[in-house]
Coordinates of C-alpha atoms in Angstrom, one line a residue:
Chain Z
X248 CA -3.5 -89.2 49.1
X249 CA -4.0 -86.5 51.8
X250 CA -7.6 -86.3 53.0
X251 CA -7.6 -82.4 52.5
X252 CA -6.6 -82.7 48.8
X253 CA -9.4 -85.1 48.1
X254 CA -12.0 -82.8 49.9
X255 CA -10.8 -79.8 48.0
X256 CA -10.7 -81.6 44.7
X257 CA -14.2 -83.2 45.2
X258 CA -15.7 -79.9 46.1
X259 CA -14.1 -78.0 43.2
X260 CA -15.5 -80.4 40.8
X261 CA -19.0 -79.8 42.5
X262 CA -18.7 -76.1 42.4
X263 CA -17.6 -76.4 38.8
X264 CA -20.9 -78.2 38.1
X265 CA -22.8 -75.3 39.8
X266 CA -21.0 -72.8 37.8
X267 CA -21.9 -74.7 34.6
X268 CA -25.6 -74.5 35.7
X269 CA -25.4 -70.8 36.4
X270 CA -23.9 -70.1 33.0
X271 CA -26.6 -72.3 31.3
X272 CA -29.2 -70.1 33.0
X273 CA -27.5 -67.0 32.0
X274 CA -27.2 -68.2 28.4
X275 CA -31.0 -68.7 28.4
X276 CA -31.8 -65.1 29.7
X277 CA -33.7 -64.5 26.5
X278 CA -35.0 -67.9 25.7
X279 CA -38.9 -67.8 25.5
X280 CA -40.4 -69.9 28.2
X281 CA -37.1 -70.9 29.8
X282 CA -37.1 -72.1 33.5
X283 CA -34.1 -71.6 35.6
X284 CA -32.2 -74.5 37.3
X285 CA -30.7 -74.6 40.8
X286 CA -28.2 -77.0 42.2
X287 CA -28.5 -78.5 45.6
X288 CA -25.4 -79.7 47.7
X289 CA -24.6 -82.4 50.2
X290 CA -21.6 -83.3 52.0
X291 CA -20.2 -86.6 50.7
X292 CA -20.2 -89.8 52.7
X293 CA -18.0 -89.4 55.6
X294 CA -15.4 -91.8 56.9
X295 CA -15.1 -92.5 60.6
X296 CA -11.7 -93.2 61.8
X297 CA -12.2 -95.9 64.5
X298 CA -10.7 -95.1 68.0
X299 CA -10.3 -97.7 70.8
X300 CA -11.9 -97.1 74.2
X301 CA -8.8 -95.6 75.5
X302 CA -9.6 -92.5 73.4
X303 CA -12.7 -92.0 75.6
X304 CA -11.2 -89.5 78.0
X305 CA -13.1 -87.4 80.4
X306 CA -14.5 -84.2 78.9
X307 CA -15.1 -85.8 75.6
X308 CA -18.5 -84.7 74.0
X309 CA -19.1 -87.0 71.2
X310 CA -19.3 -90.8 70.7
X311 CA -16.1 -92.6 69.8
X312 CA -14.5 -92.1 66.5
X313 CA -13.0 -89.3 64.4
X314 CA -15.3 -88.1 61.7
X315 CA -13.7 -87.1 58.4
X316 CA -15.7 -86.0 55.2
X317 CA -14.6 -85.9 51.6
X318 CA -16.0 -82.6 50.5
X319 CA -19.2 -81.7 49.0
X320 CA -21.1 -82.8 45.8
X321 CA -23.9 -81.4 43.8
X322 CA -27.0 -83.7 44.1
X323 CA -30.2 -82.6 42.5
X324 CA -30.9 -80.0 39.8
X325 CA -34.3 -78.5 40.8
X326 CA -36.3 -76.7 38.2
X327 CA -37.8 -73.3 39.2
X328 CA -41.3 -73.1 37.7
X329 CA -42.0 -69.6 38.7
X330 CA -43.9 -67.4 36.1
X331 CA -41.8 -65.4 33.7
X332 CA -42.8 -62.0 32.7
X333 CA -45.2 -61.8 29.7
X334 CA -44.6 -59.4 26.8
X335 CA -47.0 -58.5 24.1
X336 CA -45.8 -59.3 20.6
X337 CA -49.0 -58.9 18.6
X338 CA -48.1 -62.0 16.7
X339 CA -51.1 -64.2 16.5
X340 CA -49.4 -67.5 16.7
X341 CA -47.4 -66.4 19.8
X342 CA -49.1 -67.8 22.9
X343 CA -48.1 -67.3 26.6
X344 CA -49.2 -69.3 29.5
X345 CA -50.3 -67.5 32.6
X346 CA -50.2 -69.8 35.6
X347 CA -48.9 -73.4 36.1
X348 CA -49.3 -75.0 32.7
X349 CA -47.3 -76.6 29.9
X350 CA -48.1 -77.1 26.2
X351 CA -48.0 -80.7 25.0
X352 CA -46.0 -81.2 21.9
X353 CA -44.8 -84.1 19.7
X354 CA -41.0 -84.1 19.5
X355 CA -38.8 -86.1 17.0
X356 CA -39.8 -89.7 16.8
X357 CA -43.3 -89.1 18.1
X358 CA -42.0 -88.6 21.7
X359 CA -44.4 -86.8 23.9
X360 CA -42.9 -83.7 25.5
X361 CA -44.0 -80.5 27.2
X362 CA -42.9 -77.0 26.7
X363 CA -43.6 -73.5 28.1
X364 CA -42.2 -71.9 24.9
X365 CA -45.2 -70.4 23.1
X366 CA -43.5 -68.9 20.0
X367 CA -45.4 -71.1 17.5
X368 CA -45.3 -71.0 13.8
X369 CA -47.4 -72.3 11.0
X370 CA -45.7 -75.0 9.0
X371 CA -47.3 -75.9 5.7
X372 CA -48.5 -79.4 5.4
X373 CA -46.3 -81.1 2.6
X374 CA -49.1 -83.4 1.6
X375 CA -51.9 -80.9 1.4
X376 CA -51.0 -77.2 0.5
X377 CA -54.4 -76.0 1.7
X378 CA -53.6 -76.7 5.4
X379 CA -50.7 -75.9 7.7
X380 CA -49.6 -77.3 11.1
X381 CA -49.0 -75.2 14.4
X382 CA -45.4 -76.0 15.3
X383 CA -42.9 -74.7 17.9
X384 CA -39.8 -72.7 16.6
X385 CA -37.9 -76.1 16.6
X386 CA -40.5 -77.7 14.5
X387 CA -42.2 -79.9 17.2
X388 CA -46.0 -80.2 16.6
X389 CA -48.4 -78.6 19.1
X390 CA -51.0 -81.1 20.1
X391 CA -54.7 -80.6 20.8
X392 CA -56.9 -82.3 23.5
X393 CA -57.3 -85.4 21.5
X394 CA -53.5 -85.8 21.2
X395 CA -53.4 -85.0 17.4
X396 CA -51.5 -82.3 15.5
X397 CA -53.3 -79.0 15.0
X398 CA -54.1 -78.5 11.4
X399 CA -55.4 -75.1 10.3
X400 CA -56.4 -73.8 6.9
X401 CA -53.6 -72.0 5.0
X402 CA -54.0 -68.3 5.0
X403 CA -56.5 -68.2 7.8
X404 CA -56.4 -65.8 10.8
X405 CA -56.3 -67.6 14.1
X406 CA -58.2 -66.6 17.2
X407 CA -57.3 -68.4 20.3
X408 CA -59.2 -67.7 23.6
X409 CA -57.9 -68.1 27.1
X410 CA -59.2 -71.8 27.2
X411 CA -57.3 -72.8 24.3
X412 CA -60.2 -73.0 21.8
X413 CA -58.9 -72.2 18.3
X414 CA -61.1 -70.5 15.7
X415 CA -59.7 -70.1 12.2
X416 CA -61.1 -67.1 10.2
X417 CA -61.1 -67.4 6.4
X418 CA -62.8 -64.5 4.9
X419 CA -65.9 -64.1 7.0
X420 CA -66.4 -67.7 7.9
X421 CA -65.3 -68.9 11.3
X422 CA -64.4 -72.5 11.7
X423 CA -63.7 -74.2 15.1
X424 CA -60.5 -76.2 14.9
X425 CA -60.2 -77.8 18.3
X426 CA -58.6 -77.0 21.8
X427 CA -54.9 -76.7 22.6
X428 CA -53.9 -79.4 25.1
X429 CA -52.6 -77.7 28.3
X430 CA -51.5 -79.5 31.3
X431 CA -50.7 -78.3 34.8
X432 CA -47.6 -79.7 36.7
X433 CA -48.4 -81.4 40.0
X434 CA -44.8 -82.5 40.8
X435 CA -42.1 -80.5 38.9
X436 CA -39.3 -82.4 40.4
X437 CA -40.4 -85.5 38.3
X438 CA -39.9 -83.5 35.0
X439 CA -36.6 -83.5 33.2
X440 CA -35.4 -80.6 31.2
X441 CA -34.2 -81.5 27.7
X442 CA -32.7 -79.4 24.9
X443 CA -34.9 -77.4 22.6
X444 CA -36.7 -76.0 25.7
X445 CA -38.6 -79.2 26.3
X446 CA -39.6 -81.2 29.4
X447 CA -40.2 -84.9 29.4
X448 CA -41.4 -87.1 32.2
X449 CA -38.8 -89.0 34.3
X450 CA -38.4 -92.7 33.2
X451 CA -40.8 -95.0 34.9
X452 CA -43.2 -92.4 36.1
X453 CA -46.9 -92.2 35.5
X454 CA -48.2 -89.2 33.6
X455 CA -51.4 -88.9 35.7
X456 CA -49.2 -88.6 38.9
X457 CA -47.2 -85.6 37.4
X458 CA -49.6 -83.8 35.2
X459 CA -53.2 -82.9 35.1
X460 CA -55.4 -81.9 32.3
X461 CA -56.4 -78.3 33.0
X462 CA -59.5 -78.2 30.8
X463 CA -61.0 -81.3 32.6
X464 CA -61.2 -79.3 35.7
X465 CA -64.0 -77.1 36.9
X466 CA -63.5 -73.4 35.9
X467 CA -62.3 -72.3 39.4
X468 CA -59.6 -75.0 39.5
X469 CA -58.1 -74.1 36.1
X470 CA -54.6 -73.0 37.3
X471 CA -53.5 -71.8 33.9
X472 CA -54.8 -69.8 30.9
X473 CA -53.5 -69.0 27.5
X474 CA -52.9 -65.4 26.2
X475 CA -52.7 -64.9 22.5
X476 CA -50.3 -62.3 20.9
X477 CA -47.9 -62.6 23.9
X478 CA -44.8 -64.5 24.9
X479 CA -43.5 -65.6 28.3
X480 CA -39.9 -64.5 28.9
X481 CA -37.3 -66.7 30.7
X482 CA -37.6 -66.6 34.4
X483 CA -33.9 -66.2 34.9
X484 CA -33.1 -63.1 37.1
X485 CA -29.7 -61.9 35.9
X486 CA -28.9 -60.0 39.3
X487 CA -29.6 -63.3 41.2
X488 CA -27.4 -65.4 38.9
X489 CA -24.6 -62.9 39.1
X490 CA -24.8 -62.9 42.8
X491 CA -24.6 -66.7 42.8
X492 CA -21.7 -66.7 40.5
X493 CA -19.7 -64.3 42.8
X494 CA -20.4 -66.7 45.6
X495 CA -19.6 -69.9 43.7
X496 CA -16.3 -68.3 42.4
X497 CA -15.2 -67.3 45.9
X498 CA -16.0 -70.8 47.2
X499 CA -13.9 -72.3 44.4
X500 CA -11.1 -69.9 45.3
X501 CA -11.2 -70.9 48.9
X502 CA -11.2 -74.6 47.9
X503 CA -8.2 -74.0 45.6
X504 CA -6.5 -72.3 48.5
X505 CA -7.1 -75.4 50.6
X506 CA -5.5 -77.4 47.9
X507 CA -2.4 -75.3 47.7
X508 CA -2.3 -75.5 51.4
X509 CA -2.3 -79.2 51.5
X510 CA 0.2 -79.3 48.7
X511 CA 2.5 -77.2 50.9
X512 CA 2.0 -79.6 53.8
X513 CA 2.9 -82.6 51.7
X514 CA 6.0 -80.7 50.4
X515 CA 6.9 -80.2 54.1
X516 CA 6.5 -83.9 54.8
X517 CA 8.6 -84.9 51.8
X518 CA 11.4 -82.4 52.9
X519 CA 11.6 -83.7 56.5
X520 CA 15.2 -84.7 55.6
X521 CA 15.9 -81.4 54.1
Chain P
X48 CA 15.6 -92.4 71.5
X49 CA 14.8 -88.7 71.8
X50 CA 11.2 -88.4 73.1
X51 CA 10.4 -85.2 71.4
X52 CA 10.8 -86.7 67.9
X53 CA 7.6 -88.6 68.3
X54 CA 5.9 -85.7 70.0
X55 CA 6.5 -83.7 66.9
X56 CA 5.5 -86.5 64.7
X57 CA 2.2 -86.8 66.5
X58 CA 1.8 -83.0 66.3
X59 CA 2.2 -83.2 62.4
X60 CA -0.6 -85.9 62.3
X61 CA -2.8 -83.8 64.4
X62 CA -2.4 -80.6 62.5
X63 CA -3.0 -82.8 59.3
X64 CA -6.6 -83.9 60.8
X65 CA -7.2 -80.2 61.7
X66 CA -6.5 -79.1 58.1
X67 CA -8.6 -81.9 56.8
X68 CA -11.5 -80.7 59.0
X69 CA -11.1 -77.3 57.9
X70 CA -11.1 -78.3 54.2
X71 CA -14.3 -80.2 54.8
X72 CA -15.9 -77.0 56.2
X73 CA -14.7 -74.9 53.2
X74 CA -16.1 -77.6 50.8
X75 CA -19.5 -77.2 52.5
X76 CA -19.6 -73.5 52.4
X77 CA -22.8 -73.6 50.1
X78 CA -24.3 -76.8 51.5
X79 CA -27.8 -76.2 52.9
X80 CA -28.1 -77.3 56.6
X81 CA -24.3 -78.0 57.0
X82 CA -23.0 -77.5 60.5
X83 CA -19.4 -76.4 60.9
X84 CA -17.1 -79.1 62.4
X85 CA -14.2 -78.3 64.7
X86 CA -11.5 -80.8 65.5
X87 CA -10.6 -81.0 69.2
X88 CA -7.0 -82.0 70.0
X89 CA -6.1 -83.7 73.2
X90 CA -2.5 -84.4 74.7
X91 CA -1.4 -87.9 75.3
X92 CA -1.8 -89.1 78.9
X93 CA 0.8 -87.7 81.2
X94 CA 3.7 -90.0 82.3
X95 CA 6.0 -89.7 85.2
X96 CA 9.6 -89.3 84.3
X97 CA 12.2 -90.5 86.8
X98 CA 15.9 -90.5 87.0
X99 CA 17.5 -94.0 87.0
X100 CA 20.9 -95.1 87.9
X101 CA 21.4 -92.4 90.6
X102 CA 23.5 -94.0 93.3
X103 CA 23.2 -91.3 95.9
X104 CA 19.4 -91.7 96.5
X105 CA 18.2 -95.3 97.1
X106 CA 14.8 -94.7 95.3
X107 CA 14.8 -93.3 91.8
X108 CA 14.4 -89.6 91.9
X109 CA 11.3 -88.2 90.2
X110 CA 11.7 -85.5 87.6
X111 CA 8.1 -84.5 86.8
X112 CA 5.3 -85.2 84.5
X113 CA 5.7 -85.2 80.7
X114 CA 3.1 -85.6 77.9
X115 CA 4.7 -87.1 74.8
X116 CA 2.3 -86.1 72.1
X117 CA -1.1 -84.9 70.9
X118 CA -3.9 -86.5 69.0
X119 CA -7.1 -85.3 67.2
X120 CA -9.6 -86.6 69.7
X121 CA -13.0 -85.6 68.2
X122 CA -14.7 -83.9 65.5
X123 CA -17.3 -81.7 67.1
X124 CA -20.2 -80.2 65.3
X125 CA -21.5 -77.0 66.4
X126 CA -25.3 -77.0 66.0
X127 CA -25.5 -73.2 65.7
X128 CA -28.6 -71.8 63.8
X129 CA -27.7 -70.9 60.2
X130 CA -29.1 -68.0 58.3
X131 CA -32.2 -68.5 56.4
X132 CA -32.2 -67.9 52.5
X133 CA -35.4 -67.4 50.7
X134 CA -35.8 -69.7 47.7
X135 CA -39.5 -69.5 46.9
X136 CA -39.5 -73.2 46.3
X137 CA -42.6 -74.8 48.0
X138 CA -40.8 -77.9 48.9
X139 CA -37.9 -76.2 50.6
X140 CA -38.0 -76.0 54.4
X141 CA -36.0 -74.7 57.2
X142 CA -36.0 -75.0 60.9
X143 CA -35.3 -72.3 63.3
X144 CA -34.7 -73.4 66.8
X145 CA -33.5 -71.8 70.0
X146 CA -34.5 -74.4 72.5
X147 CA -33.9 -73.9 76.1
X148 CA -32.9 -76.3 78.9
X149 CA -33.4 -75.7 82.6
X150 CA -30.3 -76.0 84.7
X151 CA -31.2 -78.4 87.5
X152 CA -29.0 -76.7 90.0
X153 CA -30.2 -73.2 89.6
X154 CA -33.7 -73.9 88.2
X155 CA -33.2 -71.3 85.6
X156 CA -33.0 -71.5 81.9
X157 CA -29.3 -72.2 80.7
X158 CA -27.5 -69.1 79.2
X159 CA -26.1 -70.7 76.0
X160 CA -23.3 -68.9 74.4
X161 CA -23.2 -68.2 70.5
X162 CA -21.8 -71.6 69.8
X163 CA -24.7 -73.3 71.7
X164 CA -22.5 -74.3 74.8
X165 CA -23.2 -73.7 78.6
X166 CA -20.6 -74.4 81.2
X167 CA -21.8 -74.5 84.8
X168 CA -20.0 -73.7 87.8
X169 CA -18.5 -77.1 88.1
X170 CA -17.2 -77.1 84.6
X171 CA -19.8 -79.3 83.1
X172 CA -20.6 -78.7 79.5
X173 CA -24.1 -78.7 78.2
X174 CA -25.0 -78.2 74.6
X175 CA -28.1 -76.5 73.3
X176 CA -30.8 -79.0 72.0
X177 CA -31.4 -78.9 68.4
X178 CA -34.5 -79.5 66.2
X179 CA -34.1 -81.9 63.2
X180 CA -36.1 -83.3 60.4
X181 CA -36.5 -87.1 60.7
X182 CA -36.0 -89.0 57.5
X183 CA -35.6 -92.6 56.6
X184 CA -32.7 -93.8 54.4
X185 CA -32.7 -96.5 51.7
X186 CA -32.2 -99.2 54.3
X187 CA -35.2 -98.1 56.4
X188 CA -33.1 -96.5 59.1
X189 CA -34.1 -93.4 60.8
X190 CA -31.8 -90.4 60.3
X191 CA -31.8 -86.8 61.2
X192 CA -31.0 -83.7 59.0
X193 CA -31.1 -80.0 59.0
X194 CA -31.2 -79.9 55.2
X195 CA -34.7 -79.2 54.1
X196 CA -34.2 -78.9 50.4
X197 CA -36.9 -81.7 49.7
X198 CA -38.3 -82.7 46.4
X199 CA -41.5 -84.6 45.5
X200 CA -41.0 -87.5 43.1
X201 CA -43.6 -88.7 40.7
X202 CA -45.3 -91.0 43.1
X203 CA -45.9 -88.0 45.4
X204 CA -43.2 -89.0 48.1
X205 CA -41.5 -86.2 49.8
X206 CA -37.7 -86.9 49.6
X207 CA -34.5 -85.2 50.6
X208 CA -32.2 -84.1 47.7
X209 CA -30.3 -87.4 48.3
X210 CA -33.5 -89.4 47.8
X211 CA -34.2 -90.3 51.4
X212 CA -37.8 -90.3 52.5
X213 CA -39.0 -87.6 54.7
X214 CA -40.9 -89.0 57.7
X215 CA -44.1 -87.6 59.4
X216 CA -44.6 -87.3 63.1
X217 CA -45.8 -91.0 63.3
X218 CA -42.6 -92.2 61.6
X219 CA -44.3 -92.9 58.2
X220 CA -42.9 -91.5 55.0
X221 CA -44.8 -88.4 53.8
X222 CA -46.8 -89.0 50.6
X223 CA -48.7 -86.3 48.9
X224 CA -51.7 -86.6 46.7
X225 CA -52.4 -83.2 45.1
X226 CA -50.3 -80.6 43.3
X227 CA -47.1 -79.4 44.9
X228 CA -48.3 -75.8 44.3
X229 CA -51.2 -76.3 46.8
X230 CA -48.9 -77.7 49.7
X231 CA -48.5 -75.3 52.6
X232 CA -47.0 -76.3 55.9
X233 CA -47.4 -74.2 59.1
X234 CA -44.8 -73.2 61.5
X235 CA -45.2 -76.4 63.7
X236 CA -45.0 -78.7 60.6
X237 CA -48.7 -79.4 60.0
X238 CA -49.3 -80.1 56.4
X239 CA -52.2 -78.5 54.3
X240 CA -53.2 -79.1 50.7
X241 CA -55.5 -76.4 49.2
X242 CA -55.8 -75.0 52.7
X243 CA -57.3 -78.2 54.0
X244 CA -55.5 -80.1 56.7
X245 CA -54.1 -83.4 55.8
X246 CA -53.9 -84.5 59.5
X247 CA -50.1 -85.2 59.3
X248 CA -47.2 -83.3 60.4
X249 CA -43.6 -83.3 59.5
X250 CA -41.5 -85.5 61.8
X251 CA -39.6 -82.7 63.5
X252 CA -37.5 -84.2 66.5
X253 CA -35.8 -82.4 69.3
X254 CA -32.4 -83.9 70.0
X255 CA -31.6 -82.9 73.7
X256 CA -28.0 -84.0 73.3
X257 CA -27.1 -83.2 69.7
X258 CA -23.3 -83.9 70.3
X259 CA -24.4 -87.5 70.5
X260 CA -25.3 -87.5 66.9
X261 CA -22.8 -89.0 64.3
X262 CA -22.3 -87.3 61.2
X263 CA -22.9 -89.9 58.4
X264 CA -22.4 -87.7 55.3
X265 CA -25.1 -86.8 52.7
X266 CA -26.2 -84.1 55.1
X267 CA -27.6 -86.7 57.5
X268 CA -26.9 -87.6 61.2
X269 CA -27.4 -90.8 62.9
X270 CA -28.1 -91.4 66.6
X271 CA -25.8 -94.2 67.9
X272 CA -28.3 -94.6 70.9
X273 CA -31.6 -92.8 70.7
X274 CA -31.8 -92.8 74.5
X275 CA -28.5 -91.3 75.2
X276 CA -29.1 -88.6 72.6
X277 CA -32.5 -88.2 74.2
X278 CA -34.7 -87.6 71.2
X279 CA -38.3 -86.6 71.5
X280 CA -41.1 -85.1 69.3
X281 CA -41.5 -81.5 68.9
X282 CA -44.0 -79.9 71.3
X283 CA -46.2 -77.0 70.4
X284 CA -44.6 -75.0 73.3
X285 CA -41.0 -75.5 71.9
X286 CA -39.1 -72.5 70.8
X287 CA -38.6 -74.2 67.3
X288 CA -40.5 -73.4 64.1
X289 CA -40.5 -74.5 60.5
X290 CA -40.4 -72.1 57.5
X291 CA -41.6 -73.1 54.1
X292 CA -39.9 -71.6 51.1
X293 CA -36.6 -71.0 53.0
X294 CA -33.5 -73.1 53.3
X295 CA -30.9 -72.8 56.1
X296 CA -27.5 -71.9 55.0
X297 CA -24.3 -73.5 56.0
X298 CA -22.9 -72.2 59.2
X299 CA -19.2 -72.2 57.9
X300 CA -17.6 -68.9 58.4
X301 CA -15.1 -68.5 55.4
X302 CA -12.9 -66.0 57.3
X303 CA -12.6 -68.4 60.3
X304 CA -12.0 -71.3 58.0
X305 CA -9.2 -69.5 56.2
X306 CA -7.5 -68.5 59.5
X307 CA -7.8 -72.1 60.9
X308 CA -6.4 -73.4 57.7
X309 CA -3.3 -71.1 57.7
X310 CA -2.8 -71.8 61.5
X311 CA -3.0 -75.6 60.9
X312 CA -0.4 -75.3 58.0
X313 CA 2.0 -73.3 60.0
X314 CA 1.7 -75.4 63.1
X315 CA 2.4 -78.5 60.8
X316 CA 5.5 -76.5 59.5
X317 CA 6.7 -75.9 63.1
X318 CA 6.5 -79.5 64.0
X319 CA 8.3 -80.4 60.8
X320 CA 11.0 -78.0 61.8
X321 CA 11.3 -79.6 65.2
X322 CA 11.8 -83.0 63.7
X323 CA 14.5 -81.5 61.5
X324 CA 16.3 -80.3 64.6
X325 CA 16.0 -83.6 66.3
X326 CA 17.4 -85.1 63.2
X327 CA 20.4 -82.7 63.4
X328 CA 20.9 -83.6 67.1
X329 CA 20.8 -87.3 66.2
X330 CA 23.3 -86.6 63.3
X331 CA 25.7 -84.9 65.9
X332 CA 25.3 -87.8 68.3
X333 CA 25.8 -90.5 65.7
X334 CA 28.5 -89.0 63.6
X335 CA 30.4 -86.5 65.6
X336 CA 30.6 -87.6 69.2
X337 CA 33.7 -89.8 69.5
X338 CA 35.2 -88.6 66.3
X339 CA 38.9 -88.2 66.3

């Protein structure tokens, strides 16, 4: 196959992946706590067409060999952990994180995961109607600093301070229920974005390398705090995504044009004998 | 056999290479740190054509010089500075360089043109030196790149998007201890965490003869011979600096690429037509000469 055709084809599939990522970001424009993804590109491995020493003619600038590439491919998807805008909702179980932090949750099968989505709900405990659990809108349990589910008395009014301490108010009595576990991200590239707005650690990585327990740090080093009655919006900027999409689409068109052009050339070669 | 048939065939192959190169540029329109490649064509060595079998003159009469083809000689990368694009990502870096060289003949700084080339009075070409990040591939070979879209893995190692380790000025892979948020890098590549110096700097190298670098793919270049390429460390006085939170865009110009692509395709077509005309000539010679 013609080299141009391969390059055009490889790059079109790479650009398609980028478009998929942009549409994923756009689809999550209103997802609470969503973090946008960006794709990075690299040219693919190149092939060097060997040339004999006779090709080393005067005036030649580069070392021997003719370099040919095979297009570009998408390499890494980087998560952009910049702060989303915070909106007040007045709902007492809505929590927003200000700063670099993640809630620790327990996903299906007891898997430890992390999320920025603070639209929590109270789910009644099936075994004890007097209590309820604080869960995400997908039913994952929010965890406290001890790593346990957060159990609150049914019908209580929750007060959560900026340091994650929960107080349940039943009538006129206040009961301290524990502290929400909040971690800061040291190395965002080692987190993997999953469905249900969750992040998990890359396989084989050490938790302490990637995440730090915020409440264990001195006050001035605490990089994130919780705000009750508010939600963090997605950090997707529609204008930027649209601009990226236009760019991606034009690059795709140009690659498609190159494909057509190589096709024409193959046709010319085929029709040498008319 | 007619000489021109092979000349036209060589022309087709060369235009094909040119088209391949343009397609490669188009493919890398959005690749950070990509440098546009141009294919340079060169004619075949000239040969002397003489008349043989001429009884009048004792020695064969010389007709003149003729070249019988063309070939794609080299793929030349132009190390022009790309535009910077802000990403806001702490581990994205870009290099801005406008390094100068002193012309030994005149003692003055060379006046490089937009493509980074300087031709002196004798027609000797000098290319503008370039600044590169030094990285180490998976087989511990040192490579160079302009693509600064780095990531930090779970062990704290600074890596390129392809997974190659980024080297410091001493040639060791850079490993960070603290949070990525607290990492700052100054314009000369010194690393700071929480505002405190780490006493290491990014391994930024100046390649005085960048055209000696060989493109390896994955955004990296290799030096076939470090001495010929004349690679040295970045000095504080050099006109090159690093910007954190920015990426260097590809230097490919889509308009130029489109025009080059059309030109290559049409030149290919012209050569194809020439072959067809030769074919017709041969047809006449074979089938019609001597026909009764």
